[in-house]
mmCIF file of N, CA and C in Angstrom:
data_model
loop_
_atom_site.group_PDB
_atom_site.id
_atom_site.type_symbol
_atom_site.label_atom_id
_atom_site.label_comp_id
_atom_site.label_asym_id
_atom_site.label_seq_id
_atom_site.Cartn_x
_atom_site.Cartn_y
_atom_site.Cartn_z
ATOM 1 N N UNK A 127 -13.833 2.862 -25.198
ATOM 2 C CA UNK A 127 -13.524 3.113 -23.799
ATOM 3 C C UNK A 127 -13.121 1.802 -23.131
ATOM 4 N N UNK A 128 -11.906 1.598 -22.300
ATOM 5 C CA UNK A 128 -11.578 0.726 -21.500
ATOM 6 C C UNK A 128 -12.311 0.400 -20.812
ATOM 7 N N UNK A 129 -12.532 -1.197 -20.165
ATOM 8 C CA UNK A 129 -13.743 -1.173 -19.171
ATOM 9 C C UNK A 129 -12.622 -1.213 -17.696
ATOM 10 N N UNK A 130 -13.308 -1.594 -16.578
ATOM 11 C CA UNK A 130 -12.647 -1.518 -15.540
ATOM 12 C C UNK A 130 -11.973 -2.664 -15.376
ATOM 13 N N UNK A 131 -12.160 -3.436 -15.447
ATOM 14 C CA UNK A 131 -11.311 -5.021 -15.572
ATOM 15 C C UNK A 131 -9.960 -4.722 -16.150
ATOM 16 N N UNK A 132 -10.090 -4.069 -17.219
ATOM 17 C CA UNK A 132 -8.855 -3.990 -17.974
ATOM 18 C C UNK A 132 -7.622 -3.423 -17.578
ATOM 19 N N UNK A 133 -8.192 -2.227 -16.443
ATOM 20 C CA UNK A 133 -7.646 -1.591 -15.457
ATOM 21 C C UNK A 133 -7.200 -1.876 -14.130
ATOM 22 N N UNK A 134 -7.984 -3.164 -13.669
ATOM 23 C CA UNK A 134 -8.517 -3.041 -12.089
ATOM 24 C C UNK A 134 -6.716 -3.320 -11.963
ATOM 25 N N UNK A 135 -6.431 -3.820 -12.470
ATOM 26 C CA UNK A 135 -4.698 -4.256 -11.970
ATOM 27 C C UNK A 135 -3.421 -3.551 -12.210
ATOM 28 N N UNK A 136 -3.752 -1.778 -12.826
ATOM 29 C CA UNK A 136 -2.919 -1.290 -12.914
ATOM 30 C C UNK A 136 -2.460 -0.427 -12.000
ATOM 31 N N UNK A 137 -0.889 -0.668 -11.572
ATOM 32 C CA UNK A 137 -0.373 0.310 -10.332
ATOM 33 C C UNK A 137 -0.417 -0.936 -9.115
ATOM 34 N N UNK A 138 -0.481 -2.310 -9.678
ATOM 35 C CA UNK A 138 -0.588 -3.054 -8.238
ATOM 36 C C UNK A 138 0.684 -3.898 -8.495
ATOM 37 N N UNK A 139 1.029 -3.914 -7.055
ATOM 38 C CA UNK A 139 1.962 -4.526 -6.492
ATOM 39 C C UNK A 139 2.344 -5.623 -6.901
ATOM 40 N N UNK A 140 3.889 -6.292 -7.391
ATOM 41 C CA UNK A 140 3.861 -8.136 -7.580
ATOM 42 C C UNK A 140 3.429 -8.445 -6.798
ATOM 43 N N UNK A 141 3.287 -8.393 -5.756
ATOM 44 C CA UNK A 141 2.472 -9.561 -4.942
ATOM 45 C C UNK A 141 0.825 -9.399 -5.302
ATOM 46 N N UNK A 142 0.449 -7.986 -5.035
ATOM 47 C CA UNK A 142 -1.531 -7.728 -5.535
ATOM 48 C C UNK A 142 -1.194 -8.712 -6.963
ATOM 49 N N UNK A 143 -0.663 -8.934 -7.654
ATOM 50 C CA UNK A 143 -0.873 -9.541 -9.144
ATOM 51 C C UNK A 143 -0.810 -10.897 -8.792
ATOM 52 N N UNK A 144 0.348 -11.703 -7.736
ATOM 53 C CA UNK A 144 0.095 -12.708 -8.166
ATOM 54 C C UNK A 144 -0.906 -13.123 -7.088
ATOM 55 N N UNK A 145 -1.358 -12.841 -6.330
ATOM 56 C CA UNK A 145 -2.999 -13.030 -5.452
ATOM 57 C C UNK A 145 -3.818 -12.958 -6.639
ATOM 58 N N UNK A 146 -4.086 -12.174 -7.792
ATOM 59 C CA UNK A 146 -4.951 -11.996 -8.742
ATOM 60 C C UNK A 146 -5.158 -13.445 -9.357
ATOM 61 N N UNK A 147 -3.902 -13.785 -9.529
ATOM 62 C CA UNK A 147 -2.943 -14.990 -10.455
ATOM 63 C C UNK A 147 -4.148 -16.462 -9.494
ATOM 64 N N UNK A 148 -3.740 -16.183 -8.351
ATOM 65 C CA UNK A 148 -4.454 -16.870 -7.593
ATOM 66 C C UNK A 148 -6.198 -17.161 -7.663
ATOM 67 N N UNK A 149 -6.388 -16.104 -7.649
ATOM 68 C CA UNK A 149 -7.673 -15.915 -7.969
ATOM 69 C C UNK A 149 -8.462 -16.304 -9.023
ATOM 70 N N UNK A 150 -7.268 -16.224 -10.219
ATOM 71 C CA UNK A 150 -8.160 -16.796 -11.513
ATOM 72 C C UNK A 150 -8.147 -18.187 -11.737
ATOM 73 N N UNK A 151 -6.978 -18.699 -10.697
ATOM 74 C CA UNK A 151 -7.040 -20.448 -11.150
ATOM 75 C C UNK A 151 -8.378 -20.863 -10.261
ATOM 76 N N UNK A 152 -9.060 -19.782 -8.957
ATOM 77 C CA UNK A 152 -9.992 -20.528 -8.282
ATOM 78 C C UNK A 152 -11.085 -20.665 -9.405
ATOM 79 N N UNK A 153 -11.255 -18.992 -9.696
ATOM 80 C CA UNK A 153 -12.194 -18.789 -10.626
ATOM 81 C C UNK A 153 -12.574 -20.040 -11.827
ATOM 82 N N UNK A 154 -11.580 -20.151 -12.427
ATOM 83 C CA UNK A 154 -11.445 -21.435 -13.687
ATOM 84 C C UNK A 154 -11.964 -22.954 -13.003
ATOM 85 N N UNK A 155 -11.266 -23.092 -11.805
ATOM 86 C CA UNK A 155 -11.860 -24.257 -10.896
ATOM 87 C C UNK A 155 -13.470 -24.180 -10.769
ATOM 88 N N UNK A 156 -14.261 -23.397 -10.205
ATOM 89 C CA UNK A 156 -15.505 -23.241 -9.824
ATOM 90 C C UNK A 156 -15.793 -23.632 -11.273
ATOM 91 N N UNK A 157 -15.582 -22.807 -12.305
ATOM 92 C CA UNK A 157 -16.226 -22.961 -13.577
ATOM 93 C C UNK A 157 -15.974 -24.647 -13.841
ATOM 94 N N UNK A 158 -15.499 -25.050 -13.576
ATOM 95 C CA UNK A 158 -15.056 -26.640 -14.231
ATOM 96 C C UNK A 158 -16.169 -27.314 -13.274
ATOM 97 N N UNK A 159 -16.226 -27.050 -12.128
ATOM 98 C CA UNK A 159 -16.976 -27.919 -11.290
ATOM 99 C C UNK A 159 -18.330 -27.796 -11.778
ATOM 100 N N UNK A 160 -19.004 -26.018 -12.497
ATOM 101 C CA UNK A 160 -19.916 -25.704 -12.900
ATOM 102 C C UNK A 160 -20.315 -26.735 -14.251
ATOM 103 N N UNK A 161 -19.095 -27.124 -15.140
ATOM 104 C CA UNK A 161 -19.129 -27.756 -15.891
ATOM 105 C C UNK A 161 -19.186 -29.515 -16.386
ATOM 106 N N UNK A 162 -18.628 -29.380 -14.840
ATOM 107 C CA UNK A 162 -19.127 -30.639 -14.244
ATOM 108 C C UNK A 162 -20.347 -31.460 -13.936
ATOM 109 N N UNK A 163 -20.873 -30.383 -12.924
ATOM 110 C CA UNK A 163 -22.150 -30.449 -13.219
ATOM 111 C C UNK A 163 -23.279 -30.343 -13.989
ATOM 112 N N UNK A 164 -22.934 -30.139 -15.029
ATOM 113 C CA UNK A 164 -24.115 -29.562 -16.122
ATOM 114 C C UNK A 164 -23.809 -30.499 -17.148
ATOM 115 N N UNK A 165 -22.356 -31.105 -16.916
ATOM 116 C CA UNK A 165 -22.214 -32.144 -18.071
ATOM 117 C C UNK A 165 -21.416 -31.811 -19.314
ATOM 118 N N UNK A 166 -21.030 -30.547 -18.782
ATOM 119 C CA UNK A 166 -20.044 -30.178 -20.064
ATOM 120 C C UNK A 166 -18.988 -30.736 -20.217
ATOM 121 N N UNK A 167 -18.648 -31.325 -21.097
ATOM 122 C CA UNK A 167 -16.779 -32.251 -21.209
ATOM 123 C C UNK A 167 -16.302 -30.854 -21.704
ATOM 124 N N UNK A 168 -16.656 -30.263 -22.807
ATOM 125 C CA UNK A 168 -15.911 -28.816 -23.306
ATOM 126 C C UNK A 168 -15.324 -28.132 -22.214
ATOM 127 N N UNK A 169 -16.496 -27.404 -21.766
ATOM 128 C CA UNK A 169 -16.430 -26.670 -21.068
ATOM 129 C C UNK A 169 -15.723 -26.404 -19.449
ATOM 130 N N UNK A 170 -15.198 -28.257 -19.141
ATOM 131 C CA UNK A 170 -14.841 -28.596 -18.170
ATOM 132 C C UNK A 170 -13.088 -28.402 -18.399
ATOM 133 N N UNK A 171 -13.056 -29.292 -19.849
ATOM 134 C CA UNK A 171 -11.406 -28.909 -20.294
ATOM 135 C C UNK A 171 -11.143 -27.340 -20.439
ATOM 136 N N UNK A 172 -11.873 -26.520 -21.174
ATOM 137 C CA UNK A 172 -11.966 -25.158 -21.483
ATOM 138 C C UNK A 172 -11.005 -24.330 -19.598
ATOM 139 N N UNK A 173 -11.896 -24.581 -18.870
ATOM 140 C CA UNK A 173 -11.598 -24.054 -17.656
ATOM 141 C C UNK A 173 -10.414 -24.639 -16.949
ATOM 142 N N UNK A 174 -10.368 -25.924 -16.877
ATOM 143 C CA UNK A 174 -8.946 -26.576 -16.795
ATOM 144 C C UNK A 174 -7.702 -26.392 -17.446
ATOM 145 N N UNK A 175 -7.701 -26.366 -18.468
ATOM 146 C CA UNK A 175 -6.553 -25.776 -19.257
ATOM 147 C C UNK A 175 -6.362 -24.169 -19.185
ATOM 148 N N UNK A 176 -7.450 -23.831 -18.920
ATOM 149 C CA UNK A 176 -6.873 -22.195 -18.379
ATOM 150 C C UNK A 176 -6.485 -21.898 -16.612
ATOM 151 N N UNK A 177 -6.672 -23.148 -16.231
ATOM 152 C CA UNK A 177 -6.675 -22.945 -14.500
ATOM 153 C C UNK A 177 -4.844 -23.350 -14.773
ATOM 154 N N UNK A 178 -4.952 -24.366 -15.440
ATOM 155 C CA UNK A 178 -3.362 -24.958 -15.553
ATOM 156 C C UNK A 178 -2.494 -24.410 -16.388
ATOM 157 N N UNK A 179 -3.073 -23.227 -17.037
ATOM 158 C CA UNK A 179 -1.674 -22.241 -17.574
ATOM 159 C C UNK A 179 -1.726 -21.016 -16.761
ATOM 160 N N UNK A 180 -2.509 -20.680 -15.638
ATOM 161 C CA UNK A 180 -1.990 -19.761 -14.717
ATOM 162 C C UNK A 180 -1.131 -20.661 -13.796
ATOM 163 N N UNK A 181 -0.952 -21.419 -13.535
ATOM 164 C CA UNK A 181 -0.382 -22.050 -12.894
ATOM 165 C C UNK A 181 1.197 -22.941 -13.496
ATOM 166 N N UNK A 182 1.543 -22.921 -14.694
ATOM 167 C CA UNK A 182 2.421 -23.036 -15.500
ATOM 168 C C UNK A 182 3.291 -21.649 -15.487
ATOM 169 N N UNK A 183 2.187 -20.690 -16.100
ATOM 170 C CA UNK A 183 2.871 -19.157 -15.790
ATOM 171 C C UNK A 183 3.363 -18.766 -14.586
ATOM 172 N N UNK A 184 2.793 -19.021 -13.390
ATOM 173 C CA UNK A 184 3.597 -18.775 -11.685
ATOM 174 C C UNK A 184 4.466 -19.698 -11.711
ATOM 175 N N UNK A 185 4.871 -20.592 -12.276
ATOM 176 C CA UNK A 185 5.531 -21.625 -11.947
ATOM 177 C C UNK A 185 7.313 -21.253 -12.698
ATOM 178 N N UNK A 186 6.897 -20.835 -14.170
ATOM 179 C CA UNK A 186 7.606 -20.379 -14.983
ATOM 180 C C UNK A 186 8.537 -19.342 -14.424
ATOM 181 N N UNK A 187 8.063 -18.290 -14.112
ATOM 182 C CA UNK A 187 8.236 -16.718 -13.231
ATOM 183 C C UNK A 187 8.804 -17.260 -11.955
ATOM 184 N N UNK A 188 9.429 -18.617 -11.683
ATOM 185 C CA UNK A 188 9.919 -18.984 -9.862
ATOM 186 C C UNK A 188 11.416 -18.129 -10.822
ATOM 187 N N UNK A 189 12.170 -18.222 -9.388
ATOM 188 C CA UNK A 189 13.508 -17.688 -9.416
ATOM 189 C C UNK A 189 14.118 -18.154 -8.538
ATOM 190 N N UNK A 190 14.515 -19.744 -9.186
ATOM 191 C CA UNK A 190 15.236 -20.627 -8.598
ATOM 192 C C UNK A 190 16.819 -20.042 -7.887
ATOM 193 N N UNK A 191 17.340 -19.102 -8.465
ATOM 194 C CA UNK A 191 18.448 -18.971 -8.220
ATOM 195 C C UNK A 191 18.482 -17.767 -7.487
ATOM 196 N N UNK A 192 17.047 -17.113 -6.900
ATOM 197 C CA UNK A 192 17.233 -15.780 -6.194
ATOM 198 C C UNK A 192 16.188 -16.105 -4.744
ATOM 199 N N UNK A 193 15.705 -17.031 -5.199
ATOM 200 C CA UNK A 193 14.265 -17.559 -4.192
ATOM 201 C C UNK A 193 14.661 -18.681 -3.401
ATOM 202 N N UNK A 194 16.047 -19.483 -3.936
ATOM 203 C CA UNK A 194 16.325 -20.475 -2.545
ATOM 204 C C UNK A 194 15.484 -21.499 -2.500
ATOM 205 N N UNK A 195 15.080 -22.003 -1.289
ATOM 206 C CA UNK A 195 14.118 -23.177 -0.768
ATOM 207 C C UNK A 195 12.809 -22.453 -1.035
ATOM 208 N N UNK A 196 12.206 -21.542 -0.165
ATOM 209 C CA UNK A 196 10.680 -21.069 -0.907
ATOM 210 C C UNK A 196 10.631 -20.915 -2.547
ATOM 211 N N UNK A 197 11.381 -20.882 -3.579
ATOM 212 C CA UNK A 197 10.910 -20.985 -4.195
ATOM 213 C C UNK A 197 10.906 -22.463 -5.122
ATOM 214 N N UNK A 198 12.057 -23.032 -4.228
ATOM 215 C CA UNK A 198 11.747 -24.529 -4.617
ATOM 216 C C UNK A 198 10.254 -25.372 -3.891
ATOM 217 N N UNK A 199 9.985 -24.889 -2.771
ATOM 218 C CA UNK A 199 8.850 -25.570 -1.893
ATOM 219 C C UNK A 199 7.417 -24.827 -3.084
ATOM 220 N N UNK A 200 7.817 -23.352 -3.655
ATOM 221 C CA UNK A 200 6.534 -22.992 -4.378
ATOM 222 C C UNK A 200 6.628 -23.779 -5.803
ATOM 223 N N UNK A 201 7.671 -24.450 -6.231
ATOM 224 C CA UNK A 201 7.628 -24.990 -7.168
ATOM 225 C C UNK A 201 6.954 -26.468 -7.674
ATOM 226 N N UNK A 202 7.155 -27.216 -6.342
ATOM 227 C CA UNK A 202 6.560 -28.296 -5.819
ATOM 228 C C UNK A 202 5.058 -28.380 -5.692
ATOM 229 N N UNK A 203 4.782 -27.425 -4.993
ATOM 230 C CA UNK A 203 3.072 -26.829 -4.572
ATOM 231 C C UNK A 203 2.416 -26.998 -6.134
ATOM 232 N N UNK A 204 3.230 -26.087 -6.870
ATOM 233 C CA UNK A 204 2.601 -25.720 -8.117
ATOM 234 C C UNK A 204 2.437 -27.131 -8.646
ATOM 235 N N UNK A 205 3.482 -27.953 -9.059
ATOM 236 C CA UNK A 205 3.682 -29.581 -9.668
ATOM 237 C C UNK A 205 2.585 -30.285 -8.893
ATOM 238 N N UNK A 206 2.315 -29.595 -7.622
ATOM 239 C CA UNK A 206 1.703 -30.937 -7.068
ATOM 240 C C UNK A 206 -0.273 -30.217 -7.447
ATOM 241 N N UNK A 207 -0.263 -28.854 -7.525
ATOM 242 C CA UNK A 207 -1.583 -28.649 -7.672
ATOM 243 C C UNK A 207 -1.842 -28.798 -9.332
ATOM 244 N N UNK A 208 -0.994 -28.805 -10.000
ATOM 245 C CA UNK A 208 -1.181 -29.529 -11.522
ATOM 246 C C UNK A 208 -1.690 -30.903 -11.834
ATOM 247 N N UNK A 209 -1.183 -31.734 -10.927
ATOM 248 C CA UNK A 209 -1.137 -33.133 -11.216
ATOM 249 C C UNK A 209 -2.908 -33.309 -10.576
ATOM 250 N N UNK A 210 -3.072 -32.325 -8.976
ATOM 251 C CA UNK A 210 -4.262 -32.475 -8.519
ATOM 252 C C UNK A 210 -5.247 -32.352 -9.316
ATOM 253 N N UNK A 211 -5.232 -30.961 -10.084
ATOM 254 C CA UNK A 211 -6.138 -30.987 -11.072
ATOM 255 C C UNK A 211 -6.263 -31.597 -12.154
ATOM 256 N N UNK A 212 -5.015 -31.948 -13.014
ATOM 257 C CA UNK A 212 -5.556 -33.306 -13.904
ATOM 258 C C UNK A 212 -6.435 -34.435 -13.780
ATOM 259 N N UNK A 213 -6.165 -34.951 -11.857
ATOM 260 C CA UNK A 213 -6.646 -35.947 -11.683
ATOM 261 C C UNK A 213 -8.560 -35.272 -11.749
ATOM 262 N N UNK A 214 -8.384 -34.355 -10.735
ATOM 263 C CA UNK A 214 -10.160 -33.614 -10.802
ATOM 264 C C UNK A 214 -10.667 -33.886 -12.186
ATOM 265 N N UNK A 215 -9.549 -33.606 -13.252
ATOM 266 C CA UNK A 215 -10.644 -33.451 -14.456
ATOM 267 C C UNK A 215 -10.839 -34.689 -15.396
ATOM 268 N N UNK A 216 -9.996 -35.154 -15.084
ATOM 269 C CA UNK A 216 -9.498 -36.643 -15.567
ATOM 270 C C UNK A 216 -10.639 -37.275 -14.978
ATOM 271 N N UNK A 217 -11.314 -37.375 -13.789
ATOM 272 C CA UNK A 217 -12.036 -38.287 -12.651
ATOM 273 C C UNK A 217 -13.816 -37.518 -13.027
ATOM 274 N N UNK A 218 -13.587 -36.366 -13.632
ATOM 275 C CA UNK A 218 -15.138 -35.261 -13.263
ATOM 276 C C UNK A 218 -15.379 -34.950 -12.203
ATOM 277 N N UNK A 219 -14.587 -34.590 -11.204
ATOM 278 C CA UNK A 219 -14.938 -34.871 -9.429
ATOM 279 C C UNK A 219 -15.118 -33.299 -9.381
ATOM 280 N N UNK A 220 -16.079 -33.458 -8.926
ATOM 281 C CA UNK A 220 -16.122 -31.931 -8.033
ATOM 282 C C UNK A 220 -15.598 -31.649 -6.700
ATOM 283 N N UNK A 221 -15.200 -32.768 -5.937
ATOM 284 C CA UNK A 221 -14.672 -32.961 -4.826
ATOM 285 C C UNK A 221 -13.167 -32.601 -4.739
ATOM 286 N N UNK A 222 -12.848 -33.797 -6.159
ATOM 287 C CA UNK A 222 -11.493 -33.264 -6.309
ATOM 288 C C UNK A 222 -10.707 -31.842 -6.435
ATOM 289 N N UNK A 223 -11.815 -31.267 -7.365
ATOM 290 C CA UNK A 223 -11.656 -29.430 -7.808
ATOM 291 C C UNK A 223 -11.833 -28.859 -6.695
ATOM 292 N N UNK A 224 -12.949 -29.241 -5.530
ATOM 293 C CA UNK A 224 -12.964 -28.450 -4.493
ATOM 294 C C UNK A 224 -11.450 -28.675 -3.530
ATOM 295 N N UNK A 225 -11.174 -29.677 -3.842
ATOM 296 C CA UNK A 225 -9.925 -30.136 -2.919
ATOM 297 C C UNK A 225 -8.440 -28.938 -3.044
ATOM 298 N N UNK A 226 -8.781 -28.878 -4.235
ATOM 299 C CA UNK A 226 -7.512 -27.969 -5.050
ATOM 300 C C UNK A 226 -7.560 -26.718 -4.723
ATOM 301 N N UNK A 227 -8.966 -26.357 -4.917
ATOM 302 C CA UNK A 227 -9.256 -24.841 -4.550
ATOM 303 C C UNK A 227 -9.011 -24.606 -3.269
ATOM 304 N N UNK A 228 -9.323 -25.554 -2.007
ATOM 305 C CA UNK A 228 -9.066 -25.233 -1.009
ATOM 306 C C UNK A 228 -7.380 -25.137 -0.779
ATOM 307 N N UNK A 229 -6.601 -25.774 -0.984
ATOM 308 C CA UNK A 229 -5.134 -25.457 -1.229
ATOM 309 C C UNK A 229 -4.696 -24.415 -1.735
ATOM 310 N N UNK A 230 -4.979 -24.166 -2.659
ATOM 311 C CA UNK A 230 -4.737 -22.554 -3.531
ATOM 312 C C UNK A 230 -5.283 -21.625 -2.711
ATOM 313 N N UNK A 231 -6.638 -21.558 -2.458
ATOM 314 C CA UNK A 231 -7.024 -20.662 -0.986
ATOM 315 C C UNK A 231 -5.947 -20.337 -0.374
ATOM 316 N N UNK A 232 -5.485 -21.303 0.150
ATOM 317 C CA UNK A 232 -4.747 -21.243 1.504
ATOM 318 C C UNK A 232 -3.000 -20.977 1.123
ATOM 319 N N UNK A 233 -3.126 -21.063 0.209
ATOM 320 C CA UNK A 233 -1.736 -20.042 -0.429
ATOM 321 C C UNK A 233 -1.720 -18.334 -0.620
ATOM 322 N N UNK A 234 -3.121 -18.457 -1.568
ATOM 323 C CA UNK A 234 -3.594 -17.062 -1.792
ATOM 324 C C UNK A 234 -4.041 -16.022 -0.889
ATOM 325 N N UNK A 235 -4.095 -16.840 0.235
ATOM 326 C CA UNK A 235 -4.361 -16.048 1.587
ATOM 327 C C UNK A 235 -3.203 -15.684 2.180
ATOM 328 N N UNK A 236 -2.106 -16.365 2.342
ATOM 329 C CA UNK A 236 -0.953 -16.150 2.417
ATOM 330 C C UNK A 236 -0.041 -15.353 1.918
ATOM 331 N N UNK A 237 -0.687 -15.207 0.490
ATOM 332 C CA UNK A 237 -0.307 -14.193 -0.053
ATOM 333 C C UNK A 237 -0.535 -12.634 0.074
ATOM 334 N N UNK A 238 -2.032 -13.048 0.534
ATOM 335 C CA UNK A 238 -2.440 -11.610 0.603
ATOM 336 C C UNK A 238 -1.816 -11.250 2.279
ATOM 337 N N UNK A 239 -1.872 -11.975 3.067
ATOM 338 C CA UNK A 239 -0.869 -11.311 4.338
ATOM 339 C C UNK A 239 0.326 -10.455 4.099
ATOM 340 N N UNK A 240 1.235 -11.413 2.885
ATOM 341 C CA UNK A 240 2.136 -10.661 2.497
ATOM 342 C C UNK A 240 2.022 -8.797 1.840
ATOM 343 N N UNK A 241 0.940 -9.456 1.104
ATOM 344 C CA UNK A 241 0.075 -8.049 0.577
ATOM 345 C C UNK A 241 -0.154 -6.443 1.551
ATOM 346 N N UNK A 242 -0.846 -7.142 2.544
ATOM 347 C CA UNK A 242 -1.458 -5.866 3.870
ATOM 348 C C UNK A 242 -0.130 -4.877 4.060
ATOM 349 N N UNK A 243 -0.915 -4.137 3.529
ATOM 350 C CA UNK A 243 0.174 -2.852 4.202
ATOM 351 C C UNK A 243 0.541 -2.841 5.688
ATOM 352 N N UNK A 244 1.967 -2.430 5.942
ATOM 353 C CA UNK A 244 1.836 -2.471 7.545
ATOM 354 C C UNK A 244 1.984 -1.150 8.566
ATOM 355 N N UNK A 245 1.783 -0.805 9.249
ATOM 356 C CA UNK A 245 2.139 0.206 9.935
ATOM 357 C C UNK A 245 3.399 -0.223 10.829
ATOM 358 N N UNK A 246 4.479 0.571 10.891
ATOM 359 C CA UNK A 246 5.751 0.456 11.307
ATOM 360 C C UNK A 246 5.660 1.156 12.701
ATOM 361 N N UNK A 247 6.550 0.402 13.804
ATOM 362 C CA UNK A 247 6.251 1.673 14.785
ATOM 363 C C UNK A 247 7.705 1.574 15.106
ATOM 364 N N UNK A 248 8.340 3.016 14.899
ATOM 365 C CA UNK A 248 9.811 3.271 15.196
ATOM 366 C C UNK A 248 9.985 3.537 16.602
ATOM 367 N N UNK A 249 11.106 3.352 17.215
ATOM 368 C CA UNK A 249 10.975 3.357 18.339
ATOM 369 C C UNK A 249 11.494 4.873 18.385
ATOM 370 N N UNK A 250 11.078 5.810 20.072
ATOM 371 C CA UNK A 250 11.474 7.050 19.931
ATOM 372 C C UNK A 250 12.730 7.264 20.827
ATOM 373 N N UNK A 251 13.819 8.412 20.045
ATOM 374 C CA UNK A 251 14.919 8.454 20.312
ATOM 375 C C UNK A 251 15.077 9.025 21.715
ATOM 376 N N UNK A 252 14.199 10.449 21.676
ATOM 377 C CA UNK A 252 14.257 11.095 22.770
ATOM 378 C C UNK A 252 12.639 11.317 23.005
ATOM 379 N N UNK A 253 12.367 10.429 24.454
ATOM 380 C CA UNK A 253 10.627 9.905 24.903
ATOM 381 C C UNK A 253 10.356 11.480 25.160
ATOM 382 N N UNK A 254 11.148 12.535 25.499
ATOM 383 C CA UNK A 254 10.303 14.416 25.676
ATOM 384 C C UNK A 254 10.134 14.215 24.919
ATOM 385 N N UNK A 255 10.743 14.289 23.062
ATOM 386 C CA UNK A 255 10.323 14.974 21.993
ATOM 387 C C UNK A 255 9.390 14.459 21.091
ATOM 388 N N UNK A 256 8.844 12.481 21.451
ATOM 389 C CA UNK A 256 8.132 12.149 21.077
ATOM 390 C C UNK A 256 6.804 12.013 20.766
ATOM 391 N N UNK A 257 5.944 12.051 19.992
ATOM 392 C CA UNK A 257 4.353 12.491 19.729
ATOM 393 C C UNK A 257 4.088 10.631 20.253
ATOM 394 N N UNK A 258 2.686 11.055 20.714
ATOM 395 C CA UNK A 258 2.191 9.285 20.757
ATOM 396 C C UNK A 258 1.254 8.970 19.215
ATOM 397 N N UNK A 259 2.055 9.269 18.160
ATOM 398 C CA UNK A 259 1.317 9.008 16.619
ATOM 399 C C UNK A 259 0.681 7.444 16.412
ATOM 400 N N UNK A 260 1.831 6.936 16.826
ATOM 401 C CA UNK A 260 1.713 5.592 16.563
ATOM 402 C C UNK A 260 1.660 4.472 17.771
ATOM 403 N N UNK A 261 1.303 5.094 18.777
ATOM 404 C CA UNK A 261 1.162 4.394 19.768
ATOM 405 C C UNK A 261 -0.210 3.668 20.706
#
């Protein structure tokens, strides 16, 4: 039997996926800092090198030639939160990892704005025949 994880992401939106995408480089971050603290060198690279191939993979997937300037400015972000985290893991900083995560946050939140469904309100043609549905 499938578990739910395996599922939780089917039927979702490119954007719900790459918020996910988002999510797992925080996830991998916390773990490094966890690993940080406890003294793990393994376990610190282990999580780093998986924080920095979700982040290779979004980077990969830009569409320089359909995305314009945002996807050159997301390309940059990405180069520049790579290099951040080398330095985090390179240094053992937990400060540093927290530094990163808070950046990615603040993308991934952004993302998810994009995400929110919206309610549309059309304007009405003829105000007699209009219902106040959406008003």
């Amino acid at each position: 039997m499938a578990s739910y994880q395996e599922h939780a992401l089917d039927g979702a939106s490119p954007v719900d996926l790459v918020v996910a995408l988002y999510d797992g480089v925080i996830r991998f971050l916390y773990a490094a800092i966890t690993a940080v603290e406890r003294g793990d060198v393994h376990g610190r690279r282990v999580a780093v090198k998986r924080a920095l191939a979700i982040l290779i993979h979004l980077q990969a997937r830009l569409r320089m030639d359909i995305g314009g300037r945002p996807a050159q400015v997301l390309s940059e972000y990405y180069a520049s939160m790579f290099a951040l985290i080398l330095q985090a893991s390179l240094a053992a900083s937990p400060s540093r990892f927290e530094e990163a995560i808070g950046c990615i946050r603040n993308v991934r939140d952004a993302w998810r704005q994009v995400a929110r469904p919206r309610l549309f309100r059309y304007p009405a043609t003829d105000s007699s025949s209009s219902s106040n549905c959406f008003s």
